[in-house]
PDB file of C-alpha atoms in Angstrom:
ATOM      1  CA  UNK A 482     -26.007 -50.720  65.246  1.00 80.00           C
ATOM      2  CA  UNK A 483     -23.654 -48.134  63.499  1.00 91.00           C
ATOM      3  CA  UNK A 484     -23.663 -44.243  64.055  1.00 95.00           C
ATOM      4  CA  UNK A 485     -25.990 -42.223  62.249  1.00 92.00           C
ATOM      5  CA  UNK A 486     -25.709 -38.590  61.474  1.00 93.00           C
ATOM      6  CA  UNK A 487     -29.312 -37.489  62.338  1.00 87.00           C
ATOM      7  CA  UNK A 488     -29.326 -39.554  65.933  1.00 89.00           C
ATOM      8  CA  UNK A 489     -25.632 -38.649  67.064  1.00 95.00           C
ATOM      9  CA  UNK A 490     -24.204 -35.760  68.476  1.00 97.00           C
ATOM     10  CA  UNK A 491     -20.466 -35.907  68.094  1.00 98.00           C
ATOM     11  CA  UNK A 492     -18.051 -34.251  70.786  1.00 98.00           C
ATOM     12  CA  UNK A 493     -14.622 -33.553  69.056  1.00 98.00           C
ATOM     13  CA  UNK A 494     -11.782 -32.057  71.219  1.00 98.00           C
ATOM     14  CA  UNK A 495      -8.581 -30.370  69.836  1.00 97.00           C
ATOM     15  CA  UNK A 496      -8.884 -28.035  67.071  1.00 96.00           C
ATOM     16  CA  UNK A 497      -5.307 -27.646  65.883  1.00 94.00           C
ATOM     17  CA  UNK A 498      -3.861 -28.099  62.705  1.00 93.00           C
ATOM     18  CA  UNK A 499      -5.270 -31.179  61.950  1.00 95.00           C
ATOM     19  CA  UNK A 500      -8.152 -31.156  64.259  1.00 97.00           C
ATOM     20  CA  UNK A 501      -9.806 -28.253  62.736  1.00 97.00           C
ATOM     21  CA  UNK A 502     -10.080 -29.544  59.081  1.00 97.00           C
ATOM     22  CA  UNK A 503     -10.907 -33.065  60.856  1.00 98.00           C
ATOM     23  CA  UNK A 504     -14.013 -31.433  62.498  1.00 98.00           C
ATOM     24  CA  UNK A 505     -14.688 -29.496  59.145  1.00 98.00           C
ATOM     25  CA  UNK A 506     -14.868 -32.474  57.062  1.00 97.00           C
ATOM     26  CA  UNK A 507     -17.329 -34.235  59.902  1.00 98.00           C
ATOM     27  CA  UNK A 508     -19.676 -31.156  60.035  1.00 97.00           C
ATOM     28  CA  UNK A 509     -19.683 -30.717  56.272  1.00 96.00           C
ATOM     29  CA  UNK A 510     -20.519 -34.492  56.050  1.00 96.00           C
ATOM     30  CA  UNK A 511     -23.737 -33.779  58.116  1.00 96.00           C
ATOM     31  CA  UNK A 512     -22.560 -34.619  61.610  1.00 97.00           C
ATOM     32  CA  UNK A 513     -23.787 -32.773  64.451  1.00 97.00           C
ATOM     33  CA  UNK A 514     -20.867 -31.573  66.157  1.00 97.00           C
ATOM     34  CA  UNK A 515     -20.041 -30.001  69.525  1.00 98.00           C
ATOM     35  CA  UNK A 516     -16.585 -28.820  69.691  1.00 98.00           C
ATOM     36  CA  UNK A 517     -13.942 -27.851  72.254  1.00 97.00           C
ATOM     37  CA  UNK A 518     -10.399 -26.664  72.300  1.00 96.00           C
ATOM     38  CA  UNK A 519      -8.265 -25.198  75.575  1.00 93.00           C
ATOM     39  CA  UNK A 520      -8.005 -21.939  73.383  1.00 92.00           C
ATOM     40  CA  UNK A 521     -11.109 -20.555  73.158  1.00 90.00           C
ATOM     41  CA  UNK A 522      -9.969 -18.266  70.253  1.00 89.00           C
ATOM     42  CA  UNK A 523      -9.775 -21.350  67.996  1.00 92.00           C
ATOM     43  CA  UNK A 524     -11.849 -21.290  64.932  1.00 94.00           C
ATOM     44  CA  UNK A 525     -14.460 -23.851  64.778  1.00 97.00           C
ATOM     45  CA  UNK A 526     -16.324 -25.414  61.993  1.00 97.00           C
ATOM     46  CA  UNK A 527     -19.427 -23.681  60.201  1.00 95.00           C
ATOM     47  CA  UNK A 528     -22.849 -25.085  62.029  1.00 94.00           C
ATOM     48  CA  UNK A 529     -20.953 -26.750  65.070  1.00 97.00           C
ATOM     49  CA  UNK A 530     -21.335 -25.737  68.594  1.00 97.00           C
ATOM     50  CA  UNK A 531     -18.703 -24.450  70.802  1.00 97.00           C
ATOM     51  CA  UNK A 532     -18.532 -25.841  74.143  1.00 97.00           C
ATOM     52  CA  UNK A 533     -16.469 -23.901  77.062  1.00 95.00           C
ATOM     53  CA  UNK A 534     -15.836 -27.059  78.817  1.00 95.00           C
ATOM     54  CA  UNK A 535     -14.962 -30.915  77.660  1.00 95.00           C
ATOM     55  CA  UNK A 536     -17.587 -31.915  80.601  1.00 95.00           C
ATOM     56  CA  UNK A 537     -20.463 -30.253  78.363  1.00 96.00           C
ATOM     57  CA  UNK A 538     -19.717 -33.403  76.196  1.00 97.00           C
ATOM     58  CA  UNK A 539     -20.790 -36.173  78.246  1.00 96.00           C
ATOM     59  CA  UNK A 540     -24.198 -36.578  76.421  1.00 96.00           C
ATOM     60  CA  UNK A 541     -22.423 -37.299  73.037  1.00 97.00           C
ATOM     61  CA  UNK A 542     -22.700 -40.741  71.681  1.00 97.00           C
ATOM     62  CA  UNK A 543     -19.387 -40.166  69.870  1.00 98.00           C
ATOM     63  CA  UNK A 544     -16.314 -38.538  71.055  1.00 98.00           C
ATOM     64  CA  UNK A 545     -13.265 -37.870  68.705  1.00 98.00           C
ATOM     65  CA  UNK A 546      -9.938 -36.624  70.488  1.00 98.00           C
ATOM     66  CA  UNK A 547      -7.187 -34.825  68.243  1.00 98.00           C
ATOM     67  CA  UNK A 548      -5.270 -33.267  71.468  1.00 97.00           C
ATOM     68  CA  UNK A 549      -1.513 -33.171  71.503  1.00 94.00           C
ATOM     69  CA  UNK A 550      -0.128 -36.029  73.421  1.00 96.00           C
ATOM     70  CA  UNK A 551      -0.649 -39.001  75.947  1.00 97.00           C
ATOM     71  CA  UNK A 552      -0.941 -36.763  78.848  1.00 96.00           C
ATOM     72  CA  UNK A 553      -3.950 -34.652  77.186  1.00 96.00           C
ATOM     73  CA  UNK A 554      -5.594 -37.760  76.189  1.00 98.00           C
ATOM     74  CA  UNK A 555      -5.691 -39.223  79.606  1.00 97.00           C
ATOM     75  CA  UNK A 556      -6.501 -35.995  81.228  1.00 96.00           C
ATOM     76  CA  UNK A 557      -9.584 -36.019  79.439  1.00 97.00           C
ATOM     77  CA  UNK A 558     -10.655 -39.631  79.715  1.00 98.00           C
ATOM     78  CA  UNK A 559      -9.313 -41.196  82.802  1.00 96.00           C
ATOM     79  CA  UNK A 560     -10.110 -40.484  86.417  1.00 90.00           C
ATOM     80  CA  UNK A 561     -13.431 -40.018  88.577  1.00 86.00           C
ATOM     81  CA  UNK A 562     -14.140 -36.893  86.595  1.00 89.00           C
ATOM     82  CA  UNK A 563     -12.893 -38.167  83.387  1.00 95.00           C
ATOM     83  CA  UNK A 564     -15.170 -38.642  80.351  1.00 97.00           C
ATOM     84  CA  UNK A 565     -15.010 -42.469  79.982  1.00 97.00           C
ATOM     85  CA  UNK A 566     -16.572 -42.374  83.722  1.00 95.00           C
ATOM     86  CA  UNK A 567     -19.203 -40.134  82.616  1.00 96.00           C
ATOM     87  CA  UNK A 568     -20.115 -40.915  79.052  1.00 97.00           C
ATOM     88  CA  UNK A 569     -23.453 -43.290  78.722  1.00 95.00           C
ATOM     89  CA  UNK A 570     -22.658 -46.747  78.072  1.00 96.00           C
ATOM     90  CA  UNK A 571     -22.382 -47.877  74.684  1.00 96.00           C
ATOM     91  CA  UNK A 572     -20.652 -44.525  73.696  1.00 98.00           C
ATOM     92  CA  UNK A 573     -17.744 -44.385  71.303  1.00 98.00           C
ATOM     93  CA  UNK A 574     -14.286 -42.872  71.577  1.00 98.00           C
ATOM     94  CA  UNK A 575     -12.030 -42.509  68.655  1.00 98.00           C
ATOM     95  CA  UNK A 576      -8.443 -41.141  69.642  1.00 98.00           C
ATOM     96  CA  UNK A 577      -6.896 -39.633  66.695  1.00 98.00           C
ATOM     97  CA  UNK A 578      -4.074 -38.180  68.641  1.00 98.00           C
ATOM     98  CA  UNK A 579      -0.634 -40.240  68.293  1.00 97.00           C
ATOM     99  CA  UNK A 580      -0.110 -41.792  71.578  1.00 98.00           C
ATOM    100  CA  UNK A 581       1.915 -44.682  72.883  1.00 98.00           C
ATOM    101  CA  UNK A 582       0.604 -48.264  72.020  1.00 98.00           C
ATOM    102  CA  UNK A 583       0.770 -49.027  75.933  1.00 98.00           C
ATOM    103  CA  UNK A 584      -1.491 -45.563  76.699  1.00 98.00           C
ATOM    104  CA  UNK A 585      -3.893 -47.005  73.892  1.00 98.00           C
ATOM    105  CA  UNK A 586      -4.346 -50.151  75.347  1.00 98.00           C
ATOM    106  CA  UNK A 587      -4.901 -48.827  79.025  1.00 98.00           C
ATOM    107  CA  UNK A 588      -7.515 -46.201  77.769  1.00 98.00           C
ATOM    108  CA  UNK A 589      -9.260 -49.357  76.082  1.00 98.00           C
ATOM    109  CA  UNK A 590      -9.149 -51.458  79.203  1.00 98.00           C
ATOM    110  CA  UNK A 591     -10.583 -48.468  81.233  1.00 97.00           C
ATOM    111  CA  UNK A 592     -13.302 -47.914  78.750  1.00 98.00           C
ATOM    112  CA  UNK A 593     -14.523 -51.272  78.440  1.00 97.00           C
ATOM    113  CA  UNK A 594     -15.070 -51.312  82.344  1.00 96.00           C
ATOM    114  CA  UNK A 595     -17.064 -48.198  81.891  1.00 96.00           C
ATOM    115  CA  UNK A 596     -19.229 -49.819  78.956  1.00 97.00           C
ATOM    116  CA  UNK A 597     -17.789 -47.511  76.306  1.00 98.00           C
ATOM    117  CA  UNK A 598     -16.152 -48.592  73.178  1.00 98.00           C
ATOM    118  CA  UNK A 599     -12.680 -46.979  72.364  1.00 98.00           C
ATOM    119  CA  UNK A 600     -10.782 -47.276  69.247  1.00 98.00           C
ATOM    120  CA  UNK A 601      -6.862 -45.825  68.895  1.00 98.00           C
ATOM    121  CA  UNK A 602      -7.488 -44.399  65.377  1.00 98.00           C
ATOM    122  CA  UNK A 603      -4.319 -42.187  64.408  1.00 98.00           C
ATOM    123  CA  UNK A 604      -4.603 -40.621  61.088  1.00 98.00           C
ATOM    124  CA  UNK A 605      -1.977 -39.710  58.439  1.00 98.00           C
ATOM    125  CA  UNK A 606      -2.420 -37.215  55.394  1.00 96.00           C
ATOM    126  CA  UNK A 607      -1.944 -33.589  56.481  1.00 95.00           C
ATOM    127  CA  UNK A 608      -4.219 -30.783  56.959  1.00 95.00           C
ATOM    128  CA  UNK A 609      -4.872 -30.586  53.222  1.00 95.00           C
ATOM    129  CA  UNK A 610      -6.460 -33.998  52.993  1.00 97.00           C
ATOM    130  CA  UNK A 611      -8.163 -33.756  56.148  1.00 97.00           C
ATOM    131  CA  UNK A 612     -10.205 -30.965  55.032  1.00 96.00           C
ATOM    132  CA  UNK A 613     -11.220 -33.197  52.015  1.00 96.00           C
ATOM    133  CA  UNK A 614     -11.937 -36.076  54.250  1.00 97.00           C
ATOM    134  CA  UNK A 615      -9.264 -38.122  52.610  1.00 98.00           C
ATOM    135  CA  UNK A 616      -7.058 -39.069  55.737  1.00 98.00           C
ATOM    136  CA  UNK A 617      -5.464 -42.659  55.974  1.00 98.00           C
ATOM    137  CA  UNK A 618      -6.784 -43.833  59.326  1.00 98.00           C
ATOM    138  CA  UNK A 619      -5.175 -46.729  61.055  1.00 98.00           C
ATOM    139  CA  UNK A 620      -7.486 -48.173  63.475  1.00 98.00           C
ATOM    140  CA  UNK A 621      -6.810 -50.605  66.825  1.00 98.00           C
ATOM    141  CA  UNK A 622      -9.463 -51.944  68.617  1.00 98.00           C
ATOM    142  CA  UNK A 623     -12.504 -54.349  68.714  1.00 98.00           C
ATOM    143  CA  UNK A 624     -13.958 -55.109  65.250  1.00 98.00           C
ATOM    144  CA  UNK A 625     -17.747 -54.367  66.271  1.00 97.00           C
ATOM    145  CA  UNK A 626     -16.745 -51.088  68.108  1.00 98.00           C
ATOM    146  CA  UNK A 627     -14.997 -50.370  64.375  1.00 98.00           C
ATOM    147  CA  UNK A 628     -18.201 -50.948  62.587  1.00 97.00           C
ATOM    148  CA  UNK A 629     -20.467 -49.127  64.882  1.00 97.00           C
ATOM    149  CA  UNK A 630     -18.127 -46.069  64.454  1.00 98.00           C
ATOM    150  CA  UNK A 631     -17.314 -46.653  60.529  1.00 98.00           C
ATOM    151  CA  UNK A 632     -19.635 -44.126  59.211  1.00 97.00           C
ATOM    152  CA  UNK A 633     -18.158 -41.414  61.445  1.00 97.00           C
ATOM    153  CA  UNK A 634     -14.432 -42.665  60.120  1.00 98.00           C
ATOM    154  CA  UNK A 635     -15.542 -42.763  56.623  1.00 98.00           C
ATOM    155  CA  UNK A 636     -16.153 -38.822  56.873  1.00 98.00           C
ATOM    156  CA  UNK A 637     -12.516 -38.091  57.831  1.00 98.00           C
ATOM    157  CA  UNK A 638     -10.721 -40.811  55.915  1.00 98.00           C
ATOM    158  CA  UNK A 639     -10.809 -42.649  52.554  1.00 97.00           C
ATOM    159  CA  UNK A 640      -8.438 -45.522  53.461  1.00 97.00           C
ATOM    160  CA  UNK A 641      -9.903 -46.829  57.062  1.00 98.00           C
ATOM    161  CA  UNK A 642      -7.498 -49.624  57.989  1.00 98.00           C
ATOM    162  CA  UNK A 643      -8.386 -51.996  60.732  1.00 98.00           C
ATOM    163  CA  UNK A 644      -4.710 -53.232  62.089  1.00 98.00           C
ATOM    164  CA  UNK A 645      -5.532 -55.360  65.027  1.00 98.00           C
ATOM    165  CA  UNK A 646      -6.521 -55.004  68.637  1.00 98.00           C
ATOM    166  CA  UNK A 647      -6.117 -52.027  70.944  1.00 98.00           C
ATOM    167  CA  UNK A 648      -2.605 -50.073  70.751  1.00 98.00           C
ATOM    168  CA  UNK A 649      -2.406 -51.579  67.153  1.00 98.00           C
ATOM    169  CA  UNK A 650      -3.361 -48.229  65.517  1.00 98.00           C
ATOM    170  CA  UNK A 651      -0.562 -46.412  67.417  1.00 98.00           C
ATOM    171  CA  UNK A 652       2.016 -48.932  66.866  1.00 98.00           C
ATOM    172  CA  UNK A 653       1.447 -48.624  63.103  1.00 98.00           C
ATOM    173  CA  UNK A 654       1.293 -44.927  63.224  1.00 98.00           C
ATOM    174  CA  UNK A 655       4.584 -44.704  65.146  1.00 98.00           C
ATOM    175  CA  UNK A 656       5.853 -47.016  62.355  1.00 98.00           C
ATOM    176  CA  UNK A 657       4.491 -44.495  59.670  1.00 98.00           C
ATOM    177  CA  UNK A 658       6.214 -41.814  61.162  1.00 98.00           C
ATOM    178  CA  UNK A 659       9.345 -43.262  61.682  1.00 98.00           C
ATOM    179  CA  UNK A 660       9.694 -44.523  57.958  1.00 98.00           C
ATOM    180  CA  UNK A 661       8.597 -40.984  57.169  1.00 98.00           C
ATOM    181  CA  UNK A 662      11.186 -38.950  59.189  1.00 98.00           C
ATOM    182  CA  UNK A 663      13.966 -41.386  58.226  1.00 98.00           C
ATOM    183  CA  UNK A 664      12.950 -40.470  54.587  1.00 98.00           C
ATOM    184  CA  UNK A 665      12.891 -36.839  55.265  1.00 98.00           C
ATOM    185  CA  UNK A 666      16.331 -36.895  57.011  1.00 98.00           C
ATOM    186  CA  UNK A 667      17.858 -38.588  53.782  1.00 98.00           C
ATOM    187  CA  UNK A 668      16.398 -36.085  51.537  1.00 98.00           C
ATOM    188  CA  UNK A 669      17.628 -33.084  53.786  1.00 97.00           C
ATOM    189  CA  UNK A 670      20.967 -34.521  53.509  1.00 97.00           C
ATOM    190  CA  UNK A 671      20.865 -35.260  50.037  1.00 98.00           C
ATOM    191  CA  UNK A 672      19.996 -31.811  48.727  1.00 97.00           C
ATOM    192  CA  UNK A 673      22.432 -30.186  51.210  1.00 97.00           C
ATOM    193  CA  UNK A 674      24.999 -32.366  49.302  1.00 98.00           C
ATOM    194  CA  UNK A 675      23.958 -31.352  45.982  1.00 98.00           C
ATOM    195  CA  UNK A 676      23.727 -27.687  47.038  1.00 97.00           C
ATOM    196  CA  UNK A 677      27.222 -27.819  48.044  1.00 98.00           C
ATOM    197  CA  UNK A 678      28.051 -28.708  44.381  1.00 98.00           C
ATOM    198  CA  UNK A 679      26.026 -25.766  43.208  1.00 98.00           C
ATOM    199  CA  UNK A 680      22.761 -27.894  42.477  1.00 98.00           C
ATOM    200  CA  UNK A 681      19.430 -26.585  42.899  1.00 96.00           C
ATOM    201  CA  UNK A 682      16.656 -28.305  45.004  1.00 95.00           C
ATOM    202  CA  UNK A 683      14.402 -28.300  42.127  1.00 96.00           C
ATOM    203  CA  UNK A 684      16.876 -30.080  40.082  1.00 97.00           C
ATOM    204  CA  UNK A 685      17.481 -32.765  42.318  1.00 98.00           C
ATOM    205  CA  UNK A 686      13.869 -33.575  43.034  1.00 97.00           C
ATOM    206  CA  UNK A 687      13.008 -33.552  39.372  1.00 97.00           C
ATOM    207  CA  UNK A 688      15.553 -36.099  38.469  1.00 97.00           C
ATOM    208  CA  UNK A 689      14.737 -38.348  41.781  1.00 97.00           C
ATOM    209  CA  UNK A 690      11.023 -38.258  40.719  1.00 96.00           C
ATOM    210  CA  UNK A 691      11.541 -40.706  37.977  1.00 96.00           C
ATOM    211  CA  UNK A 692      14.647 -42.475  39.911  1.00 97.00           C
ATOM    212  CA  UNK A 693      15.061 -45.166  42.771  1.00 97.00           C
ATOM    213  CA  UNK A 694      15.636 -42.296  45.405  1.00 96.00           C
ATOM    214  CA  UNK A 695      11.707 -41.142  44.837  1.00 97.00           C
ATOM    215  CA  UNK A 696       9.751 -40.966  48.123  1.00 97.00           C
ATOM    216  CA  UNK A 697       6.392 -39.178  49.343  1.00 97.00           C
ATOM    217  CA  UNK A 698       8.659 -36.662  51.019  1.00 97.00           C
ATOM    218  CA  UNK A 699      10.383 -35.806  47.940  1.00 97.00           C
ATOM    219  CA  UNK A 700       7.226 -35.585  46.045  1.00 97.00           C
ATOM    220  CA  UNK A 701       5.821 -33.429  48.531  1.00 96.00           C
ATOM    221  CA  UNK A 702       8.816 -31.181  49.579  1.00 97.00           C
ATOM    222  CA  UNK A 703       7.904 -27.741  51.360  1.00 96.00           C
ATOM    223  CA  UNK A 704       5.004 -29.854  53.059  1.00 97.00           C
ATOM    224  CA  UNK A 705       7.017 -29.899  56.362  1.00 97.00           C
ATOM    225  CA  UNK A 706       7.890 -25.963  56.012  1.00 97.00           C
ATOM    226  CA  UNK A 707       4.108 -25.398  55.553  1.00 96.00           C
ATOM    227  CA  UNK A 708       3.010 -27.411  58.686  1.00 96.00           C
ATOM    228  CA  UNK A 709       5.987 -25.785  60.745  1.00 97.00           C
ATOM    229  CA  UNK A 710       4.642 -22.194  59.361  1.00 96.00           C
ATOM    230  CA  UNK A 711       0.966 -23.541  60.475  1.00 94.00           C
ATOM    231  CA  UNK A 712       2.011 -24.296  63.913  1.00 95.00           C
ATOM    232  CA  UNK A 713       3.959 -21.108  64.409  1.00 95.00           C
ATOM    233  CA  UNK A 714       0.554 -19.345  63.793  1.00 92.00           C
ATOM    234  CA  UNK A 715      -1.003 -21.194  65.776  1.00 89.00           C
ATOM    235  CA  UNK A 716       1.468 -21.381  68.975  1.00 91.00           C
ATOM    236  CA  UNK A 717       2.197 -24.836  69.119  1.00 93.00           C
ATOM    237  CA  UNK A 718       5.424 -25.315  70.869  1.00 95.00           C
ATOM    238  CA  UNK A 719       8.317 -27.538  68.854  1.00 97.00           C
ATOM    239  CA  UNK A 720       8.464 -30.238  71.626  1.00 95.00           C
ATOM    240  CA  UNK A 721       4.792 -31.033  70.630  1.00 95.00           C
ATOM    241  CA  UNK A 722       5.257 -30.913  66.911  1.00 96.00           C
ATOM    242  CA  UNK A 723       5.514 -34.553  65.212  1.00 97.00           C
ATOM    243  CA  UNK A 724       9.169 -34.189  64.264  1.00 97.00           C
ATOM    244  CA  UNK A 725       9.837 -33.851  67.983  1.00 97.00           C
ATOM    245  CA  UNK A 726       7.065 -35.464  70.000  1.00 97.00           C
ATOM    246  CA  UNK A 727       6.373 -38.606  67.653  1.00 98.00           C
ATOM    247  CA  UNK A 728       9.816 -39.566  67.299  1.00 98.00           C
ATOM    248  CA  UNK A 729      10.722 -39.693  71.081  1.00 97.00           C
ATOM    249  CA  UNK A 730       7.452 -41.747  71.551  1.00 98.00           C
ATOM    250  CA  UNK A 731       8.811 -43.881  68.870  1.00 98.00           C
ATOM    251  CA  UNK A 732      11.817 -44.442  71.160  1.00 98.00           C
ATOM    252  CA  UNK A 733       9.877 -44.758  74.163  1.00 98.00           C
ATOM    253  CA  UNK A 734       7.528 -47.507  72.668  1.00 98.00           C
ATOM    254  CA  UNK A 735      10.887 -49.226  71.251  1.00 98.00           C
ATOM    255  CA  UNK A 736      12.481 -49.258  74.746  1.00 97.00           C
ATOM    256  CA  UNK A 737       9.044 -50.658  76.455  1.00 97.00           C
ATOM    257  CA  UNK A 738       8.938 -53.669  73.936  1.00 97.00           C
ATOM    258  CA  UNK A 739      12.821 -54.034  73.969  1.00 98.00           C
ATOM    259  CA  UNK A 740      13.506 -53.235  70.238  1.00 98.00           C
ATOM    260  CA  UNK A 741      16.564 -51.567  69.224  1.00 98.00           C
ATOM    261  CA  UNK A 742      15.979 -48.639  66.954  1.00 98.00           C
ATOM    262  CA  UNK A 743      19.481 -46.704  66.875  1.00 98.00           C
ATOM    263  CA  UNK A 744      18.178 -44.871  63.685  1.00 98.00           C
ATOM    264  CA  UNK A 745      14.983 -43.423  65.497  1.00 98.00           C
ATOM    265  CA  UNK A 746      17.038 -42.507  68.817  1.00 98.00           C
ATOM    266  CA  UNK A 747      19.266 -40.266  66.208  1.00 98.00           C
ATOM    267  CA  UNK A 748      16.223 -38.819  64.538  1.00 98.00           C
ATOM    268  CA  UNK A 749      14.472 -37.890  67.739  1.00 98.00           C
ATOM    269  CA  UNK A 750      17.907 -35.746  68.661  1.00 97.00           C
ATOM    270  CA  UNK A 751      18.212 -34.209  65.050  1.00 97.00           C
ATOM    271  CA  UNK A 752      14.982 -34.217  63.275  1.00 98.00           C
ATOM    272  CA  UNK A 753      13.295 -31.059  65.062  1.00 98.00           C
ATOM    273  CA  UNK A 754      16.174 -28.583  64.243  1.00 97.00           C
ATOM    274  CA  UNK A 755      16.598 -29.627  61.151  1.00 97.00           C
ATOM    275  CA  UNK A 756      13.030 -29.274  60.103  1.00 98.00           C
ATOM    276  CA  UNK A 757      12.622 -25.932  61.989  1.00 98.00           C
ATOM    277  CA  UNK A 758      15.728 -24.644  60.483  1.00 96.00           C
ATOM    278  CA  UNK A 759      14.798 -25.388  56.901  1.00 96.00           C
ATOM    279  CA  UNK A 760      11.184 -24.100  57.439  1.00 97.00           C
ATOM    280  CA  UNK A 761      12.681 -20.709  58.609  1.00 95.00           C
ATOM    281  CA  UNK A 762      15.387 -20.473  56.126  1.00 93.00           C
ATOM    282  CA  UNK A 763      12.664 -21.102  53.557  1.00 91.00           C
ATOM    283  CA  UNK A 764      10.317 -18.691  54.896  1.00 86.00           C
ATOM    284  CA  UNK A 765      13.136 -16.068  55.182  1.00 79.00           C
ATOM    285  CA  UNK A 766      14.380 -16.617  51.620  1.00 71.00           C
ATOM    286  CA  UNK A 767      13.514 -14.034  48.860  1.00 60.00           C
ATOM    287  CA  UNK A 768      11.225 -14.906  46.226  1.00 55.00           C
ATOM    288  CA  UNK A 769      13.021 -15.552  42.853  1.00 52.00           C
TER     289      UNK A 769
END
């Protein structure tokens, strides 16, 4: 039996840069939302109910998490007082946070023991697509749980992909992040090279759009500057931003699997400084 808007109370935890527009898309699509964030000052979607404590979400038939990291997800779900032990059997948990594949598998096993369905369902696309309900969602976990949760997922994404068992969604998200940040690092170096020869960023990007160097990051240049500004406004520490946290998770997942990822190791050490510096200098640059 699938989830239905009129009969389902949905808990949503994490109203940050991506979580808030995701919750807004759910509310706009008619889901009854109860929302929680560790910061009580965070904005909430129109028509949703703010709860002061995540423990007030135990009567929800579905729970969505968009919190910063593995520790935050585990802190909410696991242990004697965690939500997995307190949700009703048959409830569904969607972990939209970027977590390690091993974490997703451990959470899925604990959820199964509690009679709760759990999917690792990280997303990609950014805040603007999130607000439109047009994210890409990579899903790991049982197919029957996915079918039950599909109406909810269809409200946040227009590209829902079941990529395998528990942990597979998390693995695909980390693969996506590595490919994206590798392209971003190359674009930064290429534009700096051109600038050293007195060629403006816009000129390079216009040419590359029709060449073999084309990429999503080149076509959306400035995206990460805007995301960094949003994180600054929300007070998100650099270590919790994707160009830091996600790349370190890539290296951790690779180490756990015995996979050599020398490029990921280099990016984990350099990407955060590069993204933050570019965002800062772009912000400080006088308008033309």
